[in-house]
Coordinates of C-alpha atoms in Angstrom, one line a residue:
Chain A
X1325 CA -15.0 -35.3 -4.9
X1326 CA -15.9 -37.3 -7.9
X1327 CA -13.5 -35.6 -10.3
X1328 CA -10.7 -38.0 -11.0
X1329 CA -8.7 -38.7 -14.1
X1330 CA -8.2 -42.2 -15.2
X1331 CA -5.5 -44.9 -14.8
X1332 CA -2.4 -45.0 -16.9
X1333 CA -1.8 -41.4 -17.7
X1334 CA 1.8 -42.2 -18.7
X1335 CA 0.6 -44.6 -21.3
X1336 CA -2.2 -42.4 -22.5
X1337 CA -5.0 -44.9 -22.0
X1338 CA -7.3 -45.8 -19.1
X1339 CA -8.2 -49.1 -20.8
X1340 CA -6.7 -50.9 -23.7
X1341 CA -8.3 -53.7 -25.7
X1342 CA -5.7 -55.6 -27.6
X1343 CA -6.7 -58.2 -30.3
X1344 CA -9.8 -59.3 -28.5
X1345 CA -11.6 -62.3 -30.0
X1346 CA -14.7 -63.9 -28.5
X1347 CA -15.8 -67.2 -29.8
X1348 CA -19.1 -69.0 -29.6
X1349 CA -19.7 -72.8 -29.8
X1350 CA -22.3 -73.5 -32.4
X1351 CA -23.6 -76.6 -34.1
X1352 CA -21.1 -76.1 -36.9
X1353 CA -18.1 -75.7 -34.6
X1354 CA -16.4 -72.8 -32.9
X1355 CA -16.8 -69.4 -34.5
X1356 CA -15.6 -65.9 -33.6
X1357 CA -18.5 -63.4 -32.9
X1358 CA -15.9 -60.8 -32.2
X1359 CA -12.5 -61.0 -33.9
X1360 CA -9.3 -59.1 -33.5
X1361 CA -10.8 -56.0 -31.9
X1362 CA -8.3 -53.4 -30.6
X1363 CA -8.8 -49.9 -29.3
X1364 CA -7.9 -47.6 -26.4
X1365 CA -10.1 -45.6 -24.1
X1366 CA -8.4 -42.4 -23.1
X1367 CA -9.1 -40.1 -20.1
X1368 CA -11.6 -37.3 -20.9
X1369 CA -12.9 -39.0 -24.0
X1370 CA -16.1 -40.5 -25.1
X1371 CA -15.2 -43.4 -27.4
X1372 CA -18.1 -44.7 -29.5
X1373 CA -18.5 -48.4 -30.4
X1374 CA -21.1 -48.1 -33.2
X1375 CA -22.7 -50.8 -35.3
X1376 CA -26.0 -52.5 -36.1
X1377 CA -27.4 -55.5 -34.3
X1378 CA -25.2 -58.5 -34.8
X1379 CA -22.1 -56.4 -35.2
X1380 CA -20.6 -57.7 -31.8
X1381 CA -20.5 -54.3 -30.2
X1382 CA -22.4 -55.4 -27.0
X1383 CA -20.4 -58.6 -26.8
X1384 CA -17.2 -56.6 -26.9
X1385 CA -18.5 -54.2 -24.2
X1386 CA -19.6 -57.1 -21.9
X1387 CA -16.3 -59.0 -22.4
X1388 CA -14.4 -56.0 -21.1
X1389 CA -16.0 -56.7 -17.7
X1390 CA -16.1 -60.4 -18.3
X1391 CA -19.9 -60.1 -18.1
X1392 CA -20.4 -62.1 -21.4
X1393 CA -22.5 -65.2 -21.2
X1394 CA -19.8 -67.8 -20.2
X1395 CA -22.1 -70.7 -21.1
X1396 CA -21.9 -69.8 -24.8
X1397 CA -19.1 -67.4 -25.2
X1398 CA -15.4 -67.5 -24.5
X1399 CA -12.6 -65.0 -24.8
X1400 CA -10.4 -66.8 -27.3
X1401 CA -7.5 -64.4 -27.7
X1402 CA -6.5 -60.9 -26.6
X1403 CA -5.8 -58.7 -23.6
X1404 CA -8.0 -56.1 -21.8
X1405 CA -5.6 -54.0 -19.9
X1406 CA -6.8 -51.8 -17.1
X1407 CA -5.0 -50.5 -14.0
X1408 CA -2.2 -53.0 -14.3
X1409 CA -4.5 -56.0 -14.7
X1410 CA -5.5 -58.1 -17.7
X1411 CA -9.3 -58.6 -17.5
X1412 CA -9.1 -61.3 -20.1
X1413 CA -7.3 -63.6 -17.8
X1414 CA -7.9 -62.1 -14.3
X1415 CA -8.9 -64.3 -11.4
X1416 CA -12.0 -63.6 -9.2
X1417 CA -10.3 -61.2 -6.7
X1418 CA -9.0 -59.0 -9.5
X1419 CA -12.3 -59.1 -11.2
X1420 CA -14.1 -58.0 -8.1
X1421 CA -11.6 -55.1 -7.6
X1422 CA -11.8 -53.9 -11.1
X1423 CA -15.6 -54.1 -11.5
X1424 CA -17.2 -51.1 -10.1
X1425 CA -14.0 -49.7 -8.7
X1426 CA -12.0 -49.1 -12.0
X1427 CA -14.6 -50.0 -14.6
X1428 CA -18.3 -49.8 -14.3
X1429 CA -21.3 -50.1 -16.6
X1430 CA -24.6 -48.6 -17.4
X1431 CA -27.2 -50.5 -19.4
X1432 CA -30.0 -49.7 -21.8
X1433 CA -33.1 -50.3 -19.7
X1434 CA -32.6 -48.7 -16.3
X1435 CA -35.8 -50.3 -15.0
X1436 CA -34.4 -53.8 -15.7
X1437 CA -31.1 -53.2 -14.2
X1438 CA -31.9 -52.1 -10.7
X1439 CA -33.5 -54.2 -7.9
X1440 CA -37.1 -52.9 -7.5
X1441 CA -37.2 -54.0 -3.8
X1442 CA -34.5 -51.5 -2.6
X1443 CA -34.7 -47.7 -2.3
X1444 CA -32.4 -45.8 -4.5
X1445 CA -30.4 -44.7 -1.5
X1446 CA -29.8 -48.2 -0.2
X1447 CA -28.8 -49.5 -3.8
X1448 CA -26.2 -46.8 -4.0
X1449 CA -25.0 -47.4 -0.4
X1450 CA -24.5 -51.1 -1.2
X1451 CA -22.3 -50.2 -4.2
X1452 CA -20.2 -47.8 -2.1
X1453 CA -19.8 -50.2 0.8
X1454 CA -18.8 -53.0 -1.5
X1455 CA -15.6 -51.2 -2.3
X1456 CA -15.0 -48.7 0.5
X1457 CA -14.8 -49.1 4.3
X1458 CA -17.2 -46.5 5.3
X1459 CA -20.2 -46.4 7.7
X1460 CA -23.7 -46.7 6.3
X1461 CA -24.4 -43.1 7.4
X1462 CA -21.3 -41.8 5.6
X1463 CA -22.2 -43.9 2.5
X1464 CA -25.7 -42.5 2.6
X1465 CA -24.3 -39.0 2.7
X1466 CA -22.1 -39.8 -0.3
X1467 CA -25.1 -41.2 -2.2
X1468 CA -26.9 -37.9 -1.7
X1469 CA -23.9 -36.1 -3.1
X1470 CA -23.7 -38.5 -6.0
X1471 CA -27.4 -38.0 -7.0
X1472 CA -26.7 -34.3 -6.8
X1473 CA -23.7 -34.6 -9.1
X1474 CA -25.7 -36.4 -11.7
X1475 CA -28.4 -33.8 -11.7
X1476 CA -31.3 -35.5 -9.7
X1477 CA -33.4 -32.8 -8.3
X1478 CA -34.0 -32.8 -4.6
X1479 CA -31.4 -35.6 -4.1
X1480 CA -31.6 -36.0 -0.3
X1481 CA -35.3 -36.8 -0.5
X1482 CA -35.0 -39.0 -3.6
X1483 CA -32.7 -41.4 -1.6
X1484 CA -35.9 -42.9 0.0
X1485 CA -37.6 -43.4 -3.3
X1486 CA -38.2 -46.8 -4.9
X1487 CA -37.3 -47.3 -8.6
X1488 CA -40.9 -47.4 -9.7
X1489 CA -41.5 -44.0 -8.3
X1490 CA -38.9 -42.5 -10.8
X1491 CA -39.2 -41.6 -14.5
X1492 CA -36.9 -43.5 -16.9
X1493 CA -34.7 -40.5 -17.2
X1494 CA -34.3 -40.0 -13.5
X1495 CA -33.6 -43.7 -13.1
X1496 CA -30.9 -43.7 -15.7
X1497 CA -29.3 -40.8 -13.7
X1498 CA -29.5 -43.0 -10.6
X1499 CA -27.9 -45.9 -12.5
X1500 CA -25.1 -43.5 -13.6
X1501 CA -24.7 -42.3 -10.0
X1502 CA -24.3 -46.0 -8.9
X1503 CA -21.8 -46.6 -11.7
X1504 CA -19.6 -43.7 -10.7
X1505 CA -20.0 -44.2 -6.9
X1506 CA -16.5 -45.7 -6.6
X1507 CA -14.9 -43.2 -8.9
X1508 CA -14.0 -45.6 -11.7
X1509 CA -11.7 -44.4 -14.4
X1510 CA -13.8 -46.1 -17.1
X1511 CA -17.6 -46.1 -17.7
X1512 CA -19.1 -48.4 -20.2
X1513 CA -22.5 -47.2 -21.4
X1514 CA -24.4 -49.7 -23.5
X1515 CA -27.2 -47.9 -25.4
X1516 CA -27.8 -45.7 -22.3
X1517 CA -30.5 -43.5 -24.1
X1518 CA -32.2 -45.8 -26.5
X1519 CA -35.2 -46.4 -24.2
X1520 CA -35.5 -42.7 -23.4
X1521 CA -37.3 -39.7 -25.0
X1522 CA -35.2 -37.4 -27.0
X1523 CA -35.5 -34.6 -24.6
X1524 CA -34.3 -36.9 -21.8
X1525 CA -31.6 -38.4 -24.1
X1526 CA -30.1 -35.0 -24.5
X1527 CA -29.9 -34.5 -20.7
X1528 CA -28.3 -37.9 -20.2
X1529 CA -25.7 -37.4 -23.0
X1530 CA -24.9 -34.0 -21.6
X1531 CA -24.3 -35.6 -18.2
X1532 CA -22.0 -38.3 -19.8
X1533 CA -20.2 -35.6 -21.7
X1534 CA -19.6 -33.7 -18.4
X1535 CA -18.3 -36.8 -16.7
X1536 CA -15.8 -37.3 -19.5
X1537 CA -14.8 -33.7 -19.4
X1538 CA -14.1 -34.2 -15.7
X1539 CA -11.6 -37.0 -16.5
X1540 CA -13.5 -40.2 -17.1
X1541 CA -13.1 -42.5 -20.1
X1542 CA -16.4 -43.4 -21.5
X1543 CA -17.2 -46.3 -23.9
X1544 CA -20.4 -45.4 -25.6
X1545 CA -22.0 -48.5 -27.3
X1546 CA -24.6 -47.2 -29.7
X1547 CA -26.4 -47.7 -33.0
X1548 CA -27.2 -44.0 -33.2
X1549 CA -24.7 -42.1 -35.4
X1550 CA -26.3 -38.7 -34.7
X1551 CA -25.6 -39.2 -30.9
X1552 CA -22.1 -40.2 -31.9
X1553 CA -21.7 -37.1 -34.1
X1554 CA -22.8 -34.7 -31.3
X1555 CA -21.1 -36.2 -28.2
X1556 CA -18.3 -38.6 -29.0
X1557 CA -14.6 -37.9 -29.6
X1558 CA -13.6 -41.1 -31.4
X1559 CA -15.6 -43.8 -33.2
X1560 CA -15.1 -47.5 -33.9
X1561 CA -17.4 -48.8 -36.5
X1562 CA -18.1 -52.5 -36.1
X1563 CA -19.4 -54.9 -38.7
X1564 CA -19.7 -58.6 -38.5
X1565 CA -17.4 -58.9 -35.4
X1566 CA -14.7 -56.7 -36.7
X1567 CA -13.8 -53.0 -36.3
X1568 CA -14.0 -51.9 -39.9
X1569 CA -13.1 -48.3 -39.4
X1570 CA -12.0 -46.0 -36.6
X1571 CA -10.7 -42.6 -35.8
X1572 CA -11.8 -39.1 -34.7
X1573 CA -15.6 -38.8 -35.1
X1574 CA -15.6 -35.8 -37.3
X1575 CA -13.0 -37.3 -39.7
X1576 CA -14.6 -40.7 -39.9
X1577 CA -18.2 -39.5 -40.4
X1578 CA -17.4 -36.7 -42.7
X1579 CA -14.8 -38.6 -44.8
X1580 CA -15.5 -42.3 -44.4
X1581 CA -13.0 -44.6 -45.9
X1582 CA -15.0 -47.8 -45.5
X1583 CA -18.0 -48.4 -47.7
X1584 CA -19.9 -49.8 -44.7
X1585 CA -19.4 -46.6 -42.8
X1586 CA -20.5 -44.5 -45.8
X1587 CA -23.6 -46.8 -46.2
X1588 CA -24.6 -46.3 -42.6
X1589 CA -24.2 -42.5 -42.8
X1590 CA -26.3 -42.5 -45.9
X1591 CA -29.1 -44.5 -44.3
X1592 CA -29.5 -42.3 -41.2
X1593 CA -32.7 -40.4 -41.4
X1594 CA -31.5 -36.9 -40.5
X1595 CA -33.6 -34.0 -39.2
X1596 CA -31.3 -31.5 -40.9
X1597 CA -32.1 -32.4 -44.5
X1598 CA -34.8 -34.2 -46.3
X1599 CA -33.9 -36.6 -49.0
X1600 CA -36.1 -38.1 -51.7
X1601 CA -35.0 -41.6 -50.9
X1602 CA -32.7 -42.9 -48.1
X1603 CA -29.6 -44.8 -49.4
X1604 CA -29.7 -48.4 -48.3
X1605 CA -27.1 -51.3 -47.9
X1606 CA -28.2 -54.4 -50.0
X1607 CA -28.5 -57.7 -48.1
X1608 CA -28.1 -58.3 -44.4
X1609 CA -25.5 -59.0 -41.8
X1610 CA -24.5 -62.7 -42.1
X1611 CA -24.6 -64.9 -38.9
X1612 CA -21.1 -65.6 -37.4
X1613 CA -20.9 -69.1 -39.0
X1614 CA -21.3 -67.6 -42.4
X1615 CA -18.8 -64.7 -42.1
X1616 CA -16.8 -64.6 -45.4
X1617 CA -13.2 -65.5 -45.4
X1618 CA -12.2 -62.4 -47.1
X1619 CA -13.6 -58.9 -46.4
X1620 CA -16.7 -59.6 -44.4
X1621 CA -18.6 -56.7 -46.0
X1622 CA -17.7 -57.6 -49.6
X1623 CA -20.9 -59.5 -50.5
X1624 CA -22.9 -56.4 -49.8
X1625 CA -20.4 -53.9 -51.1
X1626 CA -21.0 -52.1 -54.4
X1627 CA -17.2 -51.5 -54.8
X1628 CA -16.1 -55.1 -54.2
X1629 CA -13.5 -56.6 -56.6
X1630 CA -11.7 -59.8 -56.8
X1631 CA -8.9 -58.5 -54.4
X1632 CA -11.6 -58.3 -51.6
X1633 CA -11.8 -62.1 -51.4
X1634 CA -8.6 -62.2 -49.3
X1635 CA -8.7 -61.5 -45.6
X1636 CA -8.2 -57.8 -44.8
X1637 CA -5.8 -56.5 -42.2
X1638 CA -6.2 -53.2 -40.4
X1639 CA -4.8 -50.4 -42.6
X1640 CA -3.6 -47.1 -41.4
X1641 CA -4.3 -44.5 -44.0
X1642 CA -3.7 -41.5 -41.8
X1643 CA -2.7 -40.7 -38.3
X1644 CA -5.3 -42.1 -35.9
X1645 CA -7.2 -43.5 -38.8
X1646 CA -7.7 -47.2 -39.2
X1647 CA -9.7 -48.9 -42.0
X1648 CA -10.3 -52.5 -43.0
X1649 CA -10.7 -52.1 -46.8
X1650 CA -8.0 -52.9 -49.3
X1651 CA -9.6 -50.5 -51.9
X1652 CA -10.0 -47.5 -49.6
X1653 CA -7.5 -45.5 -51.4
X1654 CA -9.3 -45.8 -54.8
X1655 CA -12.7 -45.0 -53.4
X1656 CA -14.1 -41.5 -52.8
X1657 CA -17.0 -42.0 -50.5
X1658 CA -19.7 -39.4 -49.3
X1659 CA -19.8 -38.6 -45.7
X1660 CA -21.7 -36.3 -43.5
X1661 CA -22.0 -32.6 -44.4
X1662 CA -21.2 -30.2 -41.5
X1663 CA -24.4 -28.9 -40.0
X1664 CA -24.8 -25.2 -40.6
Chain B
X99 CA -54.9 -25.7 -31.7
X100 CA -54.6 -24.6 -35.3
X101 CA -57.4 -25.6 -37.7
X102 CA -56.0 -28.3 -40.0
X103 CA -57.4 -26.7 -43.1
X104 CA -55.4 -23.5 -42.7
X105 CA -52.1 -25.4 -42.8
X106 CA -51.2 -25.3 -46.4
X107 CA -52.2 -27.2 -49.6
X108 CA -55.8 -28.3 -49.5
X109 CA -56.7 -31.5 -51.2
X110 CA -59.7 -31.2 -53.4
X111 CA -61.0 -34.7 -52.4
X112 CA -62.7 -35.1 -49.1
X113 CA -60.4 -36.4 -46.3
X114 CA -59.9 -40.2 -45.9
X115 CA -60.0 -40.0 -42.1
X116 CA -61.5 -37.3 -39.9
X117 CA -60.7 -37.5 -36.2
X118 CA -62.9 -35.1 -34.3
X119 CA -62.5 -34.0 -30.8
X120 CA -61.2 -37.4 -29.5
X121 CA -60.9 -37.8 -25.8
X122 CA -59.9 -40.9 -23.7
X123 CA -59.8 -41.2 -20.0
X124 CA -58.5 -44.3 -18.4
X125 CA -59.3 -45.2 -14.8
X126 CA -56.0 -46.0 -13.2
X127 CA -57.2 -46.7 -9.7
X128 CA -60.5 -47.8 -8.1
X129 CA -61.6 -47.5 -4.5
X130 CA -63.0 -50.2 -2.2
X131 CA -66.4 -49.9 -3.9
X132 CA -65.0 -50.4 -7.4
X133 CA -65.6 -46.7 -8.2
X134 CA -63.0 -44.7 -10.1
X135 CA -60.5 -43.1 -7.7
X136 CA -57.9 -41.9 -10.1
X137 CA -58.2 -41.0 -13.8
X138 CA -55.7 -40.4 -16.5
X139 CA -56.7 -38.3 -19.5
X140 CA -54.6 -39.9 -22.2
X141 CA -56.0 -38.0 -25.1
X142 CA -57.8 -34.7 -24.8
X143 CA -59.9 -33.2 -27.5
X144 CA -57.7 -34.3 -30.5
X145 CA -58.9 -33.4 -34.0
X146 CA -57.0 -33.8 -37.3
X147 CA -57.6 -35.3 -40.6
X148 CA -55.8 -37.5 -43.1
X149 CA -56.0 -36.6 -46.7
X150 CA -55.9 -38.9 -49.6
X151 CA -52.3 -40.0 -50.3
X152 CA -50.6 -38.0 -47.6
X153 CA -48.2 -39.1 -44.9
X154 CA -49.3 -37.5 -41.7
X155 CA -46.8 -38.0 -38.8
X156 CA -48.0 -37.9 -35.2
X157 CA -45.0 -37.2 -33.0
X158 CA -44.6 -36.9 -29.2
X159 CA -42.7 -38.3 -26.3
X160 CA -43.6 -41.5 -24.4
X161 CA -47.0 -41.1 -22.6
X162 CA -48.1 -38.3 -25.0
X163 CA -51.0 -40.3 -26.2
X164 CA -49.7 -41.2 -29.7
X165 CA -50.6 -44.9 -29.6
X166 CA -53.9 -44.2 -27.8
X167 CA -54.9 -42.0 -30.8
X168 CA -54.2 -44.9 -33.1
X169 CA -56.2 -47.3 -31.0
X170 CA -59.1 -44.8 -30.9
X171 CA -59.0 -44.3 -34.7
X172 CA -59.2 -48.0 -35.3
X173 CA -61.7 -48.6 -32.6
X174 CA -59.5 -51.0 -30.7
X175 CA -60.4 -48.6 -28.0
X176 CA -63.7 -46.6 -27.6
X177 CA -63.2 -42.9 -27.3
X178 CA -65.1 -41.0 -24.6
X179 CA -66.0 -38.1 -26.9
X180 CA -65.8 -37.3 -30.6
X181 CA -66.1 -39.1 -33.9
X182 CA -64.0 -41.0 -36.3
X183 CA -65.0 -40.7 -39.9
X184 CA -63.4 -43.1 -42.3
X185 CA -64.3 -42.5 -46.0
X186 CA -67.3 -40.5 -44.7
X187 CA -68.6 -43.3 -42.4
X188 CA -68.7 -42.6 -38.6
X189 CA -67.0 -45.7 -37.1
X190 CA -68.1 -44.6 -33.6
X191 CA -71.7 -45.3 -34.4
X192 CA -71.1 -48.8 -36.0
X193 CA -71.9 -52.0 -34.3
X194 CA -69.5 -54.8 -34.1
X195 CA -70.5 -56.6 -37.3
X196 CA -70.7 -53.5 -39.4
X197 CA -67.4 -52.3 -38.0
X198 CA -65.8 -55.6 -38.9
X199 CA -66.8 -55.1 -42.6
X200 CA -65.4 -51.6 -42.6
X201 CA -62.1 -52.5 -40.9
X202 CA -60.5 -53.4 -44.4
X203 CA -60.2 -49.7 -45.1
X204 CA -57.7 -48.9 -42.3
X205 CA -55.0 -51.4 -41.3
X206 CA -52.3 -51.2 -38.7
X207 CA -48.5 -52.0 -38.7
X208 CA -47.2 -52.3 -35.2
X209 CA -43.8 -51.6 -33.7
X210 CA -42.6 -55.1 -32.8
X211 CA -42.7 -57.6 -35.6
X212 CA -41.6 -60.3 -33.3
X213 CA -44.9 -59.9 -31.3
X214 CA -47.3 -58.9 -33.9
X215 CA -47.0 -61.9 -36.2
X216 CA -48.3 -65.3 -35.1
X217 CA -45.2 -67.5 -34.8
X218 CA -47.1 -70.7 -35.6
X219 CA -48.6 -69.3 -38.8
X220 CA -47.0 -69.7 -42.2
X221 CA -46.5 -66.7 -44.5
X222 CA -49.2 -67.8 -46.9
X223 CA -51.7 -67.7 -44.0
X224 CA -50.3 -64.6 -42.3
X225 CA -50.5 -62.6 -45.4
X226 CA -53.5 -64.3 -46.9
X227 CA -55.8 -64.2 -44.0
X228 CA -57.1 -60.7 -44.6
X229 CA -58.0 -61.7 -48.2
X230 CA -59.9 -64.7 -47.0
X231 CA -61.7 -62.6 -44.5
X232 CA -62.5 -59.5 -46.4
X233 CA -63.0 -60.8 -50.0
X234 CA -63.8 -64.4 -49.2
X235 CA -61.0 -65.4 -51.5
X236 CA -60.8 -69.1 -52.3
X237 CA -57.8 -71.1 -51.1
X238 CA -56.7 -72.1 -54.5
X239 CA -56.3 -68.4 -55.6
X240 CA -54.5 -67.6 -52.5
X241 CA -50.9 -68.6 -53.3
X242 CA -50.7 -66.4 -56.4
X243 CA -52.1 -63.4 -54.7
X244 CA -49.8 -63.8 -51.7
X245 CA -46.8 -64.2 -54.0
X246 CA -47.6 -61.0 -55.8
X247 CA -47.8 -59.2 -52.5
X248 CA -44.5 -60.5 -51.2
X249 CA -43.0 -59.4 -54.4
X250 CA -44.4 -56.0 -54.0
X251 CA -42.9 -55.5 -50.5
X252 CA -39.5 -56.9 -51.7
X253 CA -39.6 -60.4 -50.1
X254 CA -38.7 -63.5 -52.0
X255 CA -41.9 -64.9 -53.4
X256 CA -40.8 -68.4 -52.6
X257 CA -41.4 -67.7 -48.9
X258 CA -44.9 -68.9 -48.8
X259 CA -44.3 -71.8 -46.5
X260 CA -41.9 -70.2 -44.2
X261 CA -42.6 -69.1 -40.6
X262 CA -41.8 -65.7 -39.1
X263 CA -38.8 -66.8 -37.2
X264 CA -37.0 -67.5 -40.5
X265 CA -37.0 -63.8 -41.3
X266 CA -34.9 -60.9 -39.9
X267 CA -36.6 -57.9 -38.1
X268 CA -36.7 -55.8 -41.3
X269 CA -38.1 -58.7 -43.3
X270 CA -40.7 -59.3 -40.6
X271 CA -41.8 -55.7 -40.8
X272 CA -42.2 -56.2 -44.6
X273 CA -44.4 -59.2 -43.8
X274 CA -46.5 -57.1 -41.5
X275 CA -46.9 -54.5 -44.2
X276 CA -47.7 -57.2 -46.7
X277 CA -50.4 -58.4 -44.4
X278 CA -51.8 -54.9 -43.9
X279 CA -51.8 -54.5 -47.7
X280 CA -53.6 -57.7 -48.2
X281 CA -56.8 -56.1 -47.0
X282 CA -56.4 -53.5 -49.8
X283 CA -56.6 -50.6 -47.3
X284 CA -57.1 -46.9 -48.1
X285 CA -55.2 -46.0 -44.9
X286 CA -52.3 -47.6 -43.0
X287 CA -51.4 -46.7 -39.5
X288 CA -47.8 -47.4 -38.8
X289 CA -47.3 -47.2 -35.0
X290 CA -43.4 -46.9 -34.4
X291 CA -43.2 -49.4 -37.3
X292 CA -39.5 -48.7 -38.0
X293 CA -38.3 -47.9 -34.4
X294 CA -37.0 -51.4 -33.6
X295 CA -35.0 -51.7 -36.8
X296 CA -31.4 -51.1 -37.6
X297 CA -30.8 -48.0 -39.7
X298 CA -30.0 -49.9 -42.9
X299 CA -33.3 -52.1 -42.7
X300 CA -35.1 -49.0 -41.4
X301 CA -34.1 -47.1 -44.6
X302 CA -35.4 -50.0 -46.7
X303 CA -38.8 -50.1 -45.0
X304 CA -39.2 -46.3 -45.1
X305 CA -38.4 -46.4 -48.8
X306 CA -41.0 -49.1 -49.2
X307 CA -43.6 -47.1 -47.5
X308 CA -42.8 -44.1 -49.7
X309 CA -43.1 -46.2 -52.8
X310 CA -46.4 -47.7 -51.7
X311 CA -47.8 -44.3 -51.1
X312 CA -46.8 -43.2 -54.5
X313 CA -48.0 -46.3 -56.3
X314 CA -51.2 -46.9 -54.5
X315 CA -51.9 -43.4 -53.3
X316 CA -52.1 -44.8 -49.8
X317 CA -52.8 -42.6 -46.9
X318 CA -50.4 -43.3 -44.1
X319 CA -50.6 -42.2 -40.5
X320 CA -47.0 -42.4 -39.2
X321 CA -46.7 -42.5 -35.4
X322 CA -43.2 -42.1 -34.1
X323 CA -40.9 -40.5 -31.6
X324 CA -38.1 -40.3 -34.1
X325 CA -37.9 -36.8 -35.7
X326 CA -35.2 -37.8 -38.2
X327 CA -37.6 -40.4 -39.6
X328 CA -40.5 -37.8 -39.6
X329 CA -38.3 -35.4 -41.5
X330 CA -37.7 -37.9 -44.3
X331 CA -41.2 -39.1 -44.8
X332 CA -43.9 -36.7 -43.5
X333 CA -46.0 -34.3 -45.5
X334 CA -47.8 -32.9 -42.5
X335 CA -47.0 -33.3 -38.8
X336 CA -49.1 -33.1 -35.6
X337 CA -47.3 -32.8 -32.3
X338 CA -48.9 -34.4 -29.3
X339 CA -47.9 -33.4 -25.8
X340 CA -49.7 -34.8 -22.8
X341 CA -52.6 -35.9 -24.8
X342 CA -53.2 -32.7 -26.7
X343 CA -52.4 -31.8 -30.2
X344 CA -50.3 -28.7 -29.5
X345 CA -49.1 -27.9 -33.1
X346 CA -50.0 -29.0 -36.6
X347 CA -48.2 -27.9 -39.7
X348 CA -46.7 -28.7 -43.1
X349 CA -43.5 -30.7 -42.4
X350 CA -41.1 -28.0 -43.7
X351 CA -42.8 -25.3 -41.8
X352 CA -42.7 -27.3 -38.6
X353 CA -39.0 -28.0 -38.9
X354 CA -38.2 -24.4 -40.0
X355 CA -40.4 -22.4 -37.8
X356 CA -41.9 -24.4 -34.9
X357 CA -44.4 -22.3 -33.0
X358 CA -45.2 -24.2 -29.9
X359 CA -42.8 -24.2 -27.1
X360 CA -42.9 -28.0 -26.7
X361 CA -42.1 -28.5 -30.4
X362 CA -39.2 -26.2 -30.0
X363 CA -37.8 -28.1 -27.1
X364 CA -38.3 -31.3 -29.0
X365 CA -36.4 -30.0 -32.0
X366 CA -33.6 -28.5 -29.9
X367 CA -32.8 -31.8 -28.2
X368 CA -32.5 -34.0 -31.3
X369 CA -29.0 -34.9 -32.1
X370 CA -27.9 -33.9 -35.5
X371 CA -25.4 -35.5 -37.8
X372 CA -22.6 -33.1 -38.6
X373 CA -23.1 -31.0 -35.5
X374 CA -19.7 -31.9 -34.1
X375 CA -18.9 -31.4 -30.5

């Protein structure tokens, strides 16, 4: 019942972000916090949007559903194409149709994103009836099936439970059930397991992987490269508002072409091997009004040369690989070793 | 539970900290007469020791009792059973004023550097306060000492008159470490001290802790849920599950051959770099 492949099969993507820039009004004028971001979400794939805080990954994800803070942020350029609509310019009716029905979202803290006053069942019923003309009773039946589909034990009885009665892991499953209730083709998951224990994280990631295998496109916003490594198909690495590198997960992480990607990979404390010292990236992410005009990573990059002072366009070293580094061909960077 | 002294290399010096049979029961509900109606045993008969200069990691899921153990060790919370020996002194027997004097020996660094540093206090006071309290340091000598400490944790030494909000998360955690070091402790308890940081600042703080341990022969109790971090820093590891220490071993042994079922489950569920889908 829930299985359904996503939107534009003929075009190969369920959602396309094309040259998205989001600007913020600051004391020093208008600055881009997200600039020129482009990528596709394809059916049956988990696409990771990875980066540290301040990279613009969450703003990008929120902008897809136009959930960014409109008091401070504005979509300055770009298109967000899904199901024949452009979310970047869509009016309220189109927004209402796309949200929840075509694209839905799961957040980091399940406890903070569900109304504590309603039972789990009535919360899901509300979501279903917002988009489908069904009776309350039929919707409740669907809600039970949904909970079963996302692996909530004893689903029929859990419909009457209040959020506080459920553990963080169960609640995140409920949130996922709500998100997929109207069979959207795209699911955006913003750090869905960051607040959860590692054993629960594994269960939730396996659930998301199964939903992708059943046809959904999933955008996984995360800072955790180990999670990306195990569960995602493609990765977009963001730094200072731009995608600096993207491609198939295995290729990007094992043979990074951008020094920032290599730096991140080296800094991850890994359970598989102990190092005497973790490698670090000097300095810190600049605030948006101090983004350099040239390569934004150059001030922190140990490979930077004079040529890095000019703005860097996306480069396409290999099929499906994009990198934003003019020196990438001269560098040989260390990546992740395959786990034996 | 395995005895701690069979788990490998034995230090010749006596342990810095001995936790013996610690138990903590919280009353979670009271009846109409104000009597306990429901209890939660957060920590149950936990014993372990911290040896001079080692990094001991206490790992476990949320609700396993990790943080409660830290609070029992530092006497922020009174244990219902057992003893805590720090440099041979039983902290559970000390009265408040005596304890106050001993506190210097064991300092804490907390998870959230946005909540643990007084936002209205300048760096020189934040970091200098322990020196004033514990060694009655005169104000005029303060600046130089604080500057030296900032330098030691890798912060610009001209930050004396800045406030916490002027620093990034990673820098704030360095401030918290500098404040802990200001008391010249023998033991530092780091409770999820790097969990809120981005990987690149996390790596820097971990390297800092490793260096401090090396240079000052600090003993560090590292409390975390992150097994990747544990792998990088820990010499020995204790695994807590539902308030009980279910396994204790040298770090390599624990990762290579976990014996308790819970440890195995934990290790099986960790995502691993390079294990592609």
